[in-house]
JSON list of C-alpha atoms and ligand atoms in Angstrom, two decimals:
[
{"chain": "A", "resi": 1, "resn": "MET", "atom": "CA", "xyz": [27.17, 1.88, 8.86]},
{"chain": "A", "resi": 2, "resn": "ARG", "atom": "CA", "xyz": [25.25, 4.95, 8.07]},
{"chain": "A", "resi": 3, "resn": "LEU", "atom": "CA", "xyz": [21.37, 5.32, 8.94]},
{"chain": "A", "resi": 4, "resn": "PHE", "atom": "CA", "xyz": [18.54, 6.32, 6.56]},
{"chain": "A", "resi": 5, "resn": "ILE", "atom": "CA", "xyz": [14.91, 6.46, 7.68]},
{"chain": "A", "resi": 6, "resn": "ASP", "atom": "CA", "xyz": [12.38, 4.09, 5.48]},
{"chain": "A", "resi": 7, "resn": "THR", "atom": "CA", "xyz": [9.37, 6.26, 5.51]},
{"chain": "A", "resi": 8, "resn": "ALA", "atom": "CA", "xyz": [7.29, 8.96, 3.53]},
{"chain": "A", "resi": 9, "resn": "ASN", "atom": "CA", "xyz": [5.91, 10.41, 6.70]},
{"chain": "A", "resi": 10, "resn": "THR", "atom": "CA", "xyz": [7.52, 13.72, 7.02]},
{"chain": "A", "resi": 11, "resn": "ASP", "atom": "CA", "xyz": [6.58, 14.31, 10.75]},
{"chain": "A", "resi": 12, "resn": "HIS", "atom": "CA", "xyz": [8.47, 11.02, 11.52]},
{"chain": "A", "resi": 13, "resn": "ILE", "atom": "CA", "xyz": [11.46, 12.32, 9.05]},
{"chain": "A", "resi": 14, "resn": "ARG", "atom": "CA", "xyz": [11.51, 15.71, 10.90]},
{"chain": "A", "resi": 15, "resn": "GLN", "atom": "CA", "xyz": [11.66, 13.68, 14.29]},
{"chain": "A", "resi": 16, "resn": "ALA", "atom": "CA", "xyz": [14.34, 11.45, 13.16]},
{"chain": "A", "resi": 17, "resn": "ASN", "atom": "CA", "xyz": [16.43, 14.36, 11.71]},
{"chain": "A", "resi": 18, "resn": "ASP", "atom": "CA", "xyz": [16.40, 16.09, 14.60]},
{"chain": "A", "resi": 19, "resn": "LEU", "atom": "CA", "xyz": [17.91, 13.16, 16.53]},
{"chain": "A", "resi": 20, "resn": "GLY", "atom": "CA", "xyz": [20.86, 13.77, 14.38]},
{"chain": "A", "resi": 21, "resn": "VAL", "atom": "CA", "xyz": [21.28, 10.15, 13.37]},
{"chain": "A", "resi": 22, "resn": "ILE", "atom": "CA", "xyz": [19.98, 9.78, 9.78]},
{"chain": "A", "resi": 23, "resn": "CYS", "atom": "CA", "xyz": [21.50, 11.22, 6.82]},
{"chain": "A", "resi": 24, "resn": "GLY", "atom": "CA", "xyz": [19.11, 9.96, 4.04]},
{"chain": "A", "resi": 25, "resn": "VAL", "atom": "CA", "xyz": [15.54, 8.86, 3.37]},
{"chain": "A", "resi": 26, "resn": "THR", "atom": "CA", "xyz": [13.85, 5.98, 1.30]},
{"chain": "A", "resi": 27, "resn": "THR", "atom": "CA", "xyz": [10.43, 5.60, 0.15]},
{"chain": "A", "resi": 28, "resn": "ASN", "atom": "CA", "xyz": [8.51, 3.52, -1.96]},
{"chain": "A", "resi": 29, "resn": "PRO", "atom": "CA", "xyz": [5.15, 3.46, -3.52]},
{"chain": "A", "resi": 30, "resn": "SER", "atom": "CA", "xyz": [3.38, 1.65, -0.79]},
{"chain": "A", "resi": 31, "resn": "LEU", "atom": "CA", "xyz": [4.89, 3.97, 1.85]},
{"chain": "A", "resi": 32, "resn": "ILE", "atom": "CA", "xyz": [3.80, 7.00, -0.20]},
{"chain": "A", "resi": 33, "resn": "ALA", "atom": "CA", "xyz": [0.25, 5.62, -0.78]},
{"chain": "A", "resi": 34, "resn": "LYS", "atom": "CA", "xyz": [0.08, 5.38, 3.25]},
{"chain": "A", "resi": 35, "resn": "GLU", "atom": "CA", "xyz": [0.56, 9.03, 3.44]},
{"chain": "A", "resi": 36, "resn": "GLY", "atom": "CA", "xyz": [-2.53, 9.84, 1.15]},
{"chain": "A", "resi": 37, "resn": "ARG", "atom": "CA", "xyz": [-0.49, 12.97, -0.42]},
{"chain": "A", "resi": 38, "resn": "ASP", "atom": "CA", "xyz": [0.71, 13.79, -3.76]},
{"chain": "A", "resi": 39, "resn": "PHE", "atom": "CA", "xyz": [3.89, 12.07, -4.58]},
{"chain": "A", "resi": 40, "resn": "VAL", "atom": "CA", "xyz": [6.10, 15.08, -5.90]},
{"chain": "A", "resi": 41, "resn": "GLU", "atom": "CA", "xyz": [4.81, 17.37, -2.89]},
{"chain": "A", "resi": 42, "resn": "VAL", "atom": "CA", "xyz": [5.84, 14.74, -0.34]},
{"chain": "A", "resi": 43, "resn": "VAL", "atom": "CA", "xyz": [9.25, 14.09, -1.92]},
{"chain": "A", "resi": 44, "resn": "LYS", "atom": "CA", "xyz": [9.98, 17.84, -2.15]},
{"chain": "A", "resi": 45, "resn": "GLU", "atom": "CA", "xyz": [9.10, 18.30, 1.53]},
{"chain": "A", "resi": 46, "resn": "ILE", "atom": "CA", "xyz": [11.39, 15.47, 2.33]},
{"chain": "A", "resi": 47, "resn": "THR", "atom": "CA", "xyz": [14.53, 17.17, 0.37]},
{"chain": "A", "resi": 48, "resn": "GLU", "atom": "CA", "xyz": [13.73, 20.32, 2.66]},
{"chain": "A", "resi": 49, "resn": "ILE", "atom": "CA", "xyz": [14.01, 18.30, 5.82]},
{"chain": "A", "resi": 50, "resn": "VAL", "atom": "CA", "xyz": [17.15, 16.15, 5.26]},
{"chain": "A", "resi": 51, "resn": "ASP", "atom": "CA", "xyz": [20.25, 17.08, 3.45]},
{"chain": "A", "resi": 52, "resn": "GLY", "atom": "CA", "xyz": [21.15, 13.43, 2.17]},
{"chain": "A", "resi": 53, "resn": "PRO", "atom": "CA", "xyz": [20.13, 10.98, -0.57]},
{"chain": "A", "resi": 54, "resn": "ILE", "atom": "CA", "xyz": [16.31, 10.71, -0.90]},
{"chain": "A", "resi": 55, "resn": "SER", "atom": "CA", "xyz": [15.31, 7.75, -2.74]},
{"chain": "A", "resi": 56, "resn": "ALA", "atom": "CA", "xyz": [11.91, 8.26, -4.88]},
{"chain": "A", "resi": 57, "resn": "GLU", "atom": "CA", "xyz": [10.57, 5.11, -6.87]},
{"chain": "A", "resi": 58, "resn": "VAL", "atom": "CA", "xyz": [9.61, 4.87, -10.44]},
{"chain": "A", "resi": 59, "resn": "ILE", "atom": "CA", "xyz": [6.50, 2.89, -11.26]},
{"chain": "A", "resi": 60, "resn": "SER", "atom": "CA", "xyz": [7.03, 2.55, -15.11]},
{"chain": "A", "resi": 61, "resn": "MET", "atom": "CA", "xyz": [7.79, -1.25, -16.07]},
{"chain": "A", "resi": 62, "resn": "ASP", "atom": "CA", "xyz": [10.06, -0.24, -19.27]},
{"chain": "A", "resi": 63, "resn": "ALA", "atom": "CA", "xyz": [13.37, 1.57, -19.23]},
{"chain": "A", "resi": 64, "resn": "GLU", "atom": "CA", "xyz": [12.23, 4.21, -21.28]},
{"chain": "A", "resi": 65, "resn": "GLY", "atom": "CA", "xyz": [9.41, 5.03, -18.96]},
{"chain": "A", "resi": 66, "resn": "MET", "atom": "CA", "xyz": [11.70, 4.75, -15.94]},
{"chain": "A", "resi": 67, "resn": "LEU", "atom": "CA", "xyz": [14.03, 7.31, -17.50]},
{"chain": "A", "resi": 68, "resn": "LYS", "atom": "CA", "xyz": [11.27, 9.59, -18.48]},
{"chain": "A", "resi": 69, "resn": "GLU", "atom": "CA", "xyz": [10.06, 9.40, -14.88]},
{"chain": "A", "resi": 70, "resn": "ALA", "atom": "CA", "xyz": [13.75, 9.80, -13.20]},
{"chain": "A", "resi": 71, "resn": "GLU", "atom": "CA", "xyz": [14.37, 12.90, -15.67]},
{"chain": "A", "resi": 72, "resn": "GLU", "atom": "CA", "xyz": [11.47, 14.63, -13.84]},
{"chain": "A", "resi": 73, "resn": "LEU", "atom": "CA", "xyz": [12.10, 13.46, -10.30]},
{"chain": "A", "resi": 74, "resn": "VAL", "atom": "CA", "xyz": [15.72, 14.68, -10.53]},
{"chain": "A", "resi": 75, "resn": "LYS", "atom": "CA", "xyz": [14.43, 18.13, -11.29]},
{"chain": "A", "resi": 76, "resn": "ILE", "atom": "CA", "xyz": [12.90, 18.34, -7.58]},
{"chain": "A", "resi": 77, "resn": "HIS", "atom": "CA", "xyz": [16.34, 18.25, -5.94]},
{"chain": "A", "resi": 78, "resn": "LYS", "atom": "CA", "xyz": [19.95, 17.46, -6.34]},
{"chain": "A", "resi": 79, "resn": "ASN", "atom": "CA", "xyz": [19.68, 14.73, -3.71]},
{"chain": "A", "resi": 80, "resn": "ILE", "atom": "CA", "xyz": [17.18, 12.66, -5.33]},
{"chain": "A", "resi": 81, "resn": "VAL", "atom": "CA", "xyz": [18.14, 8.90, -6.01]},
{"chain": "A", "resi": 82, "resn": "ILE", "atom": "CA", "xyz": [15.95, 7.00, -8.40]},
{"chain": "A", "resi": 83, "resn": "LYS", "atom": "CA", "xyz": [14.65, 3.87, -7.12]},
{"chain": "A", "resi": 84, "resn": "ILE", "atom": "CA", "xyz": [14.31, 1.22, -9.40]},
{"chain": "A", "resi": 85, "resn": "PRO", "atom": "CA", "xyz": [12.74, -2.25, -9.19]},
{"chain": "A", "resi": 86, "resn": "MET", "atom": "CA", "xyz": [15.08, -5.31, -9.90]},
{"chain": "A", "resi": 87, "resn": "CYS", "atom": "CA", "xyz": [14.04, -6.61, -13.42]},
{"chain": "A", "resi": 88, "resn": "ALA", "atom": "CA", "xyz": [15.59, -6.52, -16.82]},
{"chain": "A", "resi": 89, "resn": "GLU", "atom": "CA", "xyz": [14.03, -3.31, -17.83]},
{"chain": "A", "resi": 90, "resn": "GLY", "atom": "CA", "xyz": [15.22, -2.06, -14.38]},
{"chain": "A", "resi": 91, "resn": "LEU", "atom": "CA", "xyz": [18.72, -2.92, -15.24]},
{"chain": "A", "resi": 92, "resn": "LYS", "atom": "CA", "xyz": [18.67, -1.34, -18.42]},
{"chain": "A", "resi": 93, "resn": "ALA", "atom": "CA", "xyz": [17.30, 1.92, -16.95]},
{"chain": "A", "resi": 94, "resn": "ALA", "atom": "CA", "xyz": [19.90, 1.73, -14.11]},
{"chain": "A", "resi": 95, "resn": "SER", "atom": "CA", "xyz": [22.58, 1.50, -16.69]},
{"chain": "A", "resi": 96, "resn": "LYS", "atom": "CA", "xyz": [21.32, 4.68, -18.74]},
{"chain": "A", "resi": 97, "resn": "MET", "atom": "CA", "xyz": [20.82, 6.62, -15.79]},
{"chain": "A", "resi": 98, "resn": "SER", "atom": "CA", "xyz": [24.37, 5.82, -14.57]},
{"chain": "A", "resi": 99, "resn": "LYS", "atom": "CA", "xyz": [25.69, 7.21, -17.91]},
{"chain": "A", "resi": 100, "resn": "LYS", "atom": "CA", "xyz": [23.82, 10.11, -17.41]},
{"chain": "A", "resi": 101, "resn": "GLY", "atom": "CA", "xyz": [25.05, 10.75, -14.03]},
{"chain": "A", "resi": 102, "resn": "ILE", "atom": "CA", "xyz": [21.81, 9.90, -12.23]},
{"chain": "A", "resi": 103, "resn": "LYS", "atom": "CA", "xyz": [22.02, 8.10, -8.93]},
{"chain": "A", "resi": 104, "resn": "THR", "atom": "CA", "xyz": [19.93, 5.08, -8.65]},
{"chain": "A", "resi": 105, "resn": "ASN", "atom": "CA", "xyz": [18.87, 2.43, -5.94]},
{"chain": "A", "resi": 106, "resn": "VAL", "atom": "CA", "xyz": [18.05, -0.94, -7.36]},
{"chain": "A", "resi": 107, "resn": "THR", "atom": "CA", "xyz": [15.40, -2.19, -4.96]},
{"chain": "A", "resi": 108, "resn": "LEU", "atom": "CA", "xyz": [13.64, -5.74, -4.22]},
{"chain": "A", "resi": 109, "resn": "ILE", "atom": "CA", "xyz": [16.93, -7.45, -4.08]},
{"chain": "A", "resi": 110, "resn": "PHE", "atom": "CA", "xyz": [16.60, -10.91, -2.75]},
{"chain": "A", "resi": 111, "resn": "SER", "atom": "CA", "xyz": [19.62, -12.61, -4.25]},
{"chain": "A", "resi": 112, "resn": "ALA", "atom": "CA", "xyz": [23.32, -11.98, -4.31]},
{"chain": "A", "resi": 113, "resn": "GLN", "atom": "CA", "xyz": [23.31, -12.50, -8.30]},
{"chain": "A", "resi": 114, "resn": "GLN", "atom": "CA", "xyz": [20.69, -9.85, -8.58]},
{"chain": "A", "resi": 115, "resn": "ALA", "atom": "CA", "xyz": [22.88, -7.46, -6.40]},
{"chain": "A", "resi": 116, "resn": "LEU", "atom": "CA", "xyz": [25.94, -8.30, -8.61]},
{"chain": "A", "resi": 117, "resn": "LEU", "atom": "CA", "xyz": [23.85, -7.53, -11.86]},
{"chain": "A", "resi": 118, "resn": "ALA", "atom": "CA", "xyz": [22.62, -4.33, -10.43]},
{"chain": "A", "resi": 119, "resn": "ALA", "atom": "CA", "xyz": [26.15, -3.23, -9.57]},
{"chain": "A", "resi": 120, "resn": "ARG", "atom": "CA", "xyz": [27.46, -4.07, -12.85]},
{"chain": "A", "resi": 121, "resn": "ALA", "atom": "CA", "xyz": [24.59, -1.91, -14.26]},
{"chain": "A", "resi": 122, "resn": "GLY", "atom": "CA", "xyz": [25.72, 0.88, -12.46]},
{"chain": "A", "resi": 123, "resn": "ALA", "atom": "CA", "xyz": [23.63, 1.10, -9.49]},
{"chain": "A", "resi": 124, "resn": "THR", "atom": "CA", "xyz": [24.84, 3.48, -6.79]},
{"chain": "A", "resi": 125, "resn": "TYR", "atom": "CA", "xyz": [22.88, 1.52, -4.21]},
{"chain": "A", "resi": 126, "resn": "VAL", "atom": "CA", "xyz": [21.14, -1.92, -3.97]},
{"chain": "A", "resi": 127, "resn": "SER", "atom": "CA", "xyz": [18.55, -2.66, -1.56]},
{"chain": "A", "resi": 128, "resn": "PRO", "atom": "CA", "xyz": [18.53, -6.09, -0.24]},
{"chain": "A", "resi": 129, "resn": "PHE", "atom": "CA", "xyz": [15.26, -6.88, 1.76]},
{"chain": "A", "resi": 130, "resn": "VAL", "atom": "CA", "xyz": [16.02, -8.65, 5.15]},
{"chain": "A", "resi": 131, "resn": "GLY", "atom": "CA", "xyz": [12.50, -8.81, 6.74]},
{"chain": "A", "resi": 132, "resn": "ARG", "atom": "CA", "xyz": [10.55, -9.96, 3.66]},
{"chain": "A", "resi": 133, "resn": "LEU", "atom": "CA", "xyz": [13.21, -12.77, 3.34]},
{"chain": "A", "resi": 134, "resn": "ASP", "atom": "CA", "xyz": [12.82, -13.88, 6.92]},
{"chain": "A", "resi": 135, "resn": "ASP", "atom": "CA", "xyz": [9.15, -13.93, 6.45]},
{"chain": "A", "resi": 136, "resn": "VAL", "atom": "CA", "xyz": [9.41, -16.68, 3.81]},
{"chain": "A", "resi": 137, "resn": "GLY", "atom": "CA", "xyz": [11.61, -18.72, 6.09]},
{"chain": "A", "resi": 138, "resn": "ALA", "atom": "CA", "xyz": [15.03, -17.52, 4.52]},
{"chain": "A", "resi": 139, "resn": "HIS", "atom": "CA", "xyz": [17.83, -15.81, 6.10]},
{"chain": "A", "resi": 140, "resn": "GLY", "atom": "CA", "xyz": [17.92, -12.10, 5.24]},
{"chain": "A", "resi": 141, "resn": "VAL", "atom": "CA", "xyz": [20.97, -11.29, 6.96]},
{"chain": "A", "resi": 142, "resn": "GLU", "atom": "CA", "xyz": [22.85, -14.09, 5.27]},
{"chain": "A", "resi": 143, "resn": "LEU", "atom": "CA", "xyz": [22.02, -12.24, 1.99]},
{"chain": "A", "resi": 144, "resn": "LEU", "atom": "CA", "xyz": [23.58, -9.12, 3.48]},
{"chain": "A", "resi": 145, "resn": "SER", "atom": "CA", "xyz": [26.81, -10.99, 4.25]},
{"chain": "A", "resi": 146, "resn": "GLU", "atom": "CA", "xyz": [26.92, -12.55, 0.87]},
{"chain": "A", "resi": 147, "resn": "ILE", "atom": "CA", "xyz": [26.63, -9.16, -0.96]},
{"chain": "A", "resi": 148, "resn": "ALA", "atom": "CA", "xyz": [29.21, -7.43, 1.20]},
{"chain": "A", "resi": 149, "resn": "GLU", "atom": "CA", "xyz": [31.68, -10.13, 0.78]},
{"chain": "A", "resi": 150, "resn": "ILE", "atom": "CA", "xyz": [31.36, -10.41, -2.97]},
{"chain": "A", "resi": 151, "resn": "PHE", "atom": "CA", "xyz": [31.33, -6.38, -3.22]},
{"chain": "A", "resi": 152, "resn": "ALA", "atom": "CA", "xyz": [34.47, -6.28, -1.15]},
{"chain": "A", "resi": 153, "resn": "LEU", "atom": "CA", "xyz": [36.26, -9.11, -2.90]},
{"chain": "A", "resi": 154, "resn": "HIS", "atom": "CA", "xyz": [35.67, -7.55, -6.27]},
{"chain": "A", "resi": 155, "resn": "ASN", "atom": "CA", "xyz": [36.27, -3.82, -5.36]},
{"chain": "A", "resi": 156, "resn": "ILE", "atom": "CA", "xyz": [32.62, -2.91, -6.09]},
{"chain": "A", "resi": 157, "resn": "ASP", "atom": "CA", "xyz": [31.63, 0.65, -5.02]},
{"chain": "A", "resi": 158, "resn": "THR", "atom": "CA", "xyz": [28.00, 0.20, -5.38]},
{"chain": "A", "resi": 159, "resn": "GLN", "atom": "CA", "xyz": [26.63, 0.71, -1.68]},
{"chain": "A", "resi": 160, "resn": "ILE", "atom": "CA", "xyz": [24.47, -1.81, 0.11]},
{"chain": "A", "resi": 161, "resn": "ILE", "atom": "CA", "xyz": [21.52, -0.45, 1.88]},
{"chain": "A", "resi": 162, "resn": "ALA", "atom": "CA", "xyz": [19.78, -2.94, 4.40]},
{"chain": "A", "resi": 163, "resn": "ALA", "atom": "CA", "xyz": [16.20, -2.60, 3.77]},
{"chain": "A", "resi": 164, "resn": "SER", "atom": "CA", "xyz": [12.99, -4.20, 5.14]},
{"chain": "A", "resi": 165, "resn": "ILE", "atom": "CA", "xyz": [14.44, -3.85, 8.49]},
{"chain": "A", "resi": 166, "resn": "ARG", "atom": "CA", "xyz": [11.77, -5.00, 11.26]},
{"chain": "A", "resi": 167, "resn": "THR", "atom": "CA", "xyz": [13.97, -5.15, 14.58]},
{"chain": "A", "resi": 168, "resn": "PRO", "atom": "CA", "xyz": [16.64, -3.07, 16.31]},
{"chain": "A", "resi": 169, "resn": "LYS", "atom": "CA", "xyz": [18.61, -6.32, 16.19]},
{"chain": "A", "resi": 170, "resn": "ASP", "atom": "CA", "xyz": [18.28, -6.36, 12.41]},
{"chain": "A", "resi": 171, "resn": "ILE", "atom": "CA", "xyz": [20.16, -3.05, 12.42]},
{"chain": "A", "resi": 172, "resn": "VAL", "atom": "CA", "xyz": [23.15, -4.54, 14.48]},
{"chain": "A", "resi": 173, "resn": "LEU", "atom": "CA", "xyz": [23.16, -7.53, 12.29]},
{"chain": "A", "resi": 174, "resn": "ALA", "atom": "CA", "xyz": [23.26, -5.36, 8.97]},
{"chain": "A", "resi": 175, "resn": "ALA", "atom": "CA", "xyz": [26.23, -3.32, 10.44]},
{"chain": "A", "resi": 176, "resn": "GLN", "atom": "CA", "xyz": [28.12, -6.84, 11.37]},
{"chain": "A", "resi": 177, "resn": "ALA", "atom": "CA", "xyz": [27.49, -7.99, 7.88]},
{"chain": "A", "resi": 178, "resn": "GLY", "atom": "CA", "xyz": [29.37, -4.95, 6.54]},
{"chain": "A", "resi": 179, "resn": "CYS", "atom": "CA", "xyz": [26.21, -2.98, 4.88]},
{"chain": "A", "resi": 180, "resn": "ASP", "atom": "CA", "xyz": [27.06, 0.60, 3.99]},
{"chain": "A", "resi": 181, "resn": "ILE", "atom": "CA", "xyz": [23.70, 1.77, 5.25]},
{"chain": "A", "resi": 182, "resn": "ALA", "atom": "CA", "xyz": [20.40, 0.69, 6.95]},
{"chain": "A", "resi": 183, "resn": "THR", "atom": "CA", "xyz": [17.26, 2.06, 6.17]},
{"chain": "A", "resi": 184, "resn": "VAL", "atom": "CA", "xyz": [15.01, 1.81, 9.28]},
{"chain": "A", "resi": 185, "resn": "PRO", "atom": "CA", "xyz": [11.35, 2.34, 9.78]},
{"chain": "A", "resi": 186, "resn": "PHE", "atom": "CA", "xyz": [10.57, 5.29, 12.36]},
{"chain": "A", "resi": 187, "resn": "ASN", "atom": "CA", "xyz": [9.26, 2.72, 15.16]},
{"chain": "A", "resi": 188, "resn": "THR", "atom": "CA", "xyz": [12.32, 0.57, 14.77]},
{"chain": "A", "resi": 189, "resn": "LEU", "atom": "CA", "xyz": [14.52, 3.67, 15.22]},
{"chain": "A", "resi": 190, "resn": "MET", "atom": "CA", "xyz": [12.80, 4.82, 18.25]},
{"chain": "A", "resi": 191, "resn": "LYS", "atom": "CA", "xyz": [12.98, 1.32, 19.74]},
{"chain": "A", "resi": 192, "resn": "SER", "atom": "CA", "xyz": [16.57, 1.32, 19.24]},
{"chain": "A", "resi": 193, "resn": "ILE", "atom": "CA", "xyz": [17.05, 4.24, 21.55]},
{"chain": "A", "resi": 194, "resn": "GLU", "atom": "CA", "xyz": [15.75, 2.49, 24.49]},
{"chain": "A", "resi": 195, "resn": "HIS", "atom": "CA", "xyz": [16.93, -0.14, 26.84]},
{"chain": "A", "resi": 196, "resn": "PRO", "atom": "CA", "xyz": [15.30, -0.93, 30.34]},
{"chain": "A", "resi": 197, "resn": "LEU", "atom": "CA", "xyz": [18.60, -0.50, 32.31]},
{"chain": "A", "resi": 198, "resn": "THR", "atom": "CA", "xyz": [19.04, 2.72, 30.62]},
{"chain": "A", "resi": 199, "resn": "THR", "atom": "CA", "xyz": [15.46, 4.01, 31.96]},
{"chain": "A", "resi": 200, "resn": "GLN", "atom": "CA", "xyz": [16.18, 2.39, 35.31]},
{"chain": "A", "resi": 201, "resn": "GLY", "atom": "CA", "xyz": [19.54, 4.08, 35.46]},
{"chain": "A", "resi": 202, "resn": "ILE", "atom": "CA", "xyz": [18.17, 7.16, 34.64]},
{"chain": "A", "resi": 203, "resn": "GLU", "atom": "CA", "xyz": [15.45, 6.90, 37.29]},
{"chain": "A", "resi": 204, "resn": "ARG", "atom": "CA", "xyz": [18.01, 5.93, 39.95]},
{"chain": "A", "resi": 205, "resn": "PHE", "atom": "CA", "xyz": [20.33, 8.80, 38.98]},
{"chain": "A", "resi": 206, "resn": "LEU", "atom": "CA", "xyz": [17.46, 11.18, 39.45]},
{"chain": "A", "resi": 207, "resn": "LYS", "atom": "CA", "xyz": [16.41, 9.71, 42.56]},
{"chain": "A", "resi": 208, "resn": "ASP", "atom": "CA", "xyz": [19.68, 9.94, 44.25]},
{"chain": "A", "resi": 209, "resn": "TRP", "atom": "CA", "xyz": [20.08, 13.39, 43.10]},
{"chain": "A", "resi": 210, "resn": "GLU", "atom": "CA", "xyz": [17.06, 14.17, 45.38]},
{"chain": "A", "resi": 211, "resn": "SER", "atom": "CA", "xyz": [19.41, 13.28, 48.45]},
{"chain": "A", "resi": 212, "resn": "VAL", "atom": "CA", "xyz": [22.34, 15.58, 47.39]},
{"chain": "A", "resi": 213, "resn": "PRO", "atom": "CA", "xyz": [22.52, 18.60, 49.84]},
{"chain": "A", "resi": 214, "resn": "LYS", "atom": "CA", "xyz": [21.50, 21.83, 47.88]},
{"chain": "A", "resi": 215, "resn": "LYS", "atom": "CA", "xyz": [22.92, 25.19, 48.90]},
{"chain": "B", "resi": 1, "resn": "LIG", "atom": "C1", "xyz": [13.17, -0.28, 1.05]},
{"chain": "B", "resi": 1, "resn": "LIG", "atom": "O1", "xyz": [13.82, 0.78, 0.53]},
{"chain": "B", "resi": 1, "resn": "LIG", "atom": "C2", "xyz": [11.79, -0.61, 1.27]},
{"chain": "B", "resi": 1, "resn": "LIG", "atom": "O2", "xyz": [11.25, 0.87, 1.16]},
{"chain": "B", "resi": 1, "resn": "LIG", "atom": "C3", "xyz": [11.40, -1.12, 2.73]},
{"chain": "B", "resi": 1, "resn": "LIG", "atom": "O3", "xyz": [12.65, -1.22, 3.27]},
{"chain": "B", "resi": 1, "resn": "LIG", "atom": "C4", "xyz": [10.53, -2.30, 2.36]},
{"chain": "B", "resi": 1, "resn": "LIG", "atom": "O4", "xyz": [10.36, -2.72, 3.70]},
{"chain": "B", "resi": 1, "resn": "LIG", "atom": "P1", "xyz": [9.06, -3.61, 4.07]},
{"chain": "B", "resi": 1, "resn": "LIG", "atom": "O5", "xyz": [9.58, -4.96, 3.74]},
{"chain": "B", "resi": 1, "resn": "LIG", "atom": "O6", "xyz": [9.03, -3.66, 5.62]},
{"chain": "B", "resi": 1, "resn": "LIG", "atom": "O7", "xyz": [7.97, -3.14, 3.41]}
]
């Protein structure tokens, strides 16, 4: 399973990229709004940091509008993936974009049937949301397993991006469920590096090293 970072904060993207563990970025209108910067300027900067798929979301609610936005966004960089909300117009847009060779990420997936429809419309990626399902008392990870099972069973090559990841454990569960990618917020990514026994182990190695005779 590959890792993307789920943020529009370019400092965080730079730090995560320097770790060498991420190979793509997902943004959404809320993440862009949080940065208080121009959308195109942020997306352009991200493409200069990470050499991999960068999801930029459209905000039109009709397929024609989505397509128009997509045609402008893909001019920014060859790595741009158009993020489309799951809805009837979104499926139409994904289908049209797929025929034009534009890569898409159908987002806000909360059921396996939505994922199947998005895949059949030609989506490059689907983004099932784990955390938001958990928030309403459902089991986000079960959805990941269902989608992974269906895609494997029917040789569907649409890639599954586990989204709305909240904890390091979610990353592990997404990998076990068979997702292709997990898109992870910066804090969760940084937390995943740590383990108290690792910290303790490093401290002990350094302490013991002090007693090694030095020439
Ligand atoms: C997906 O690509 C979304 O940007 C994201 O994962 C949403 O996560 P949230 O539920 O934490 O807002």
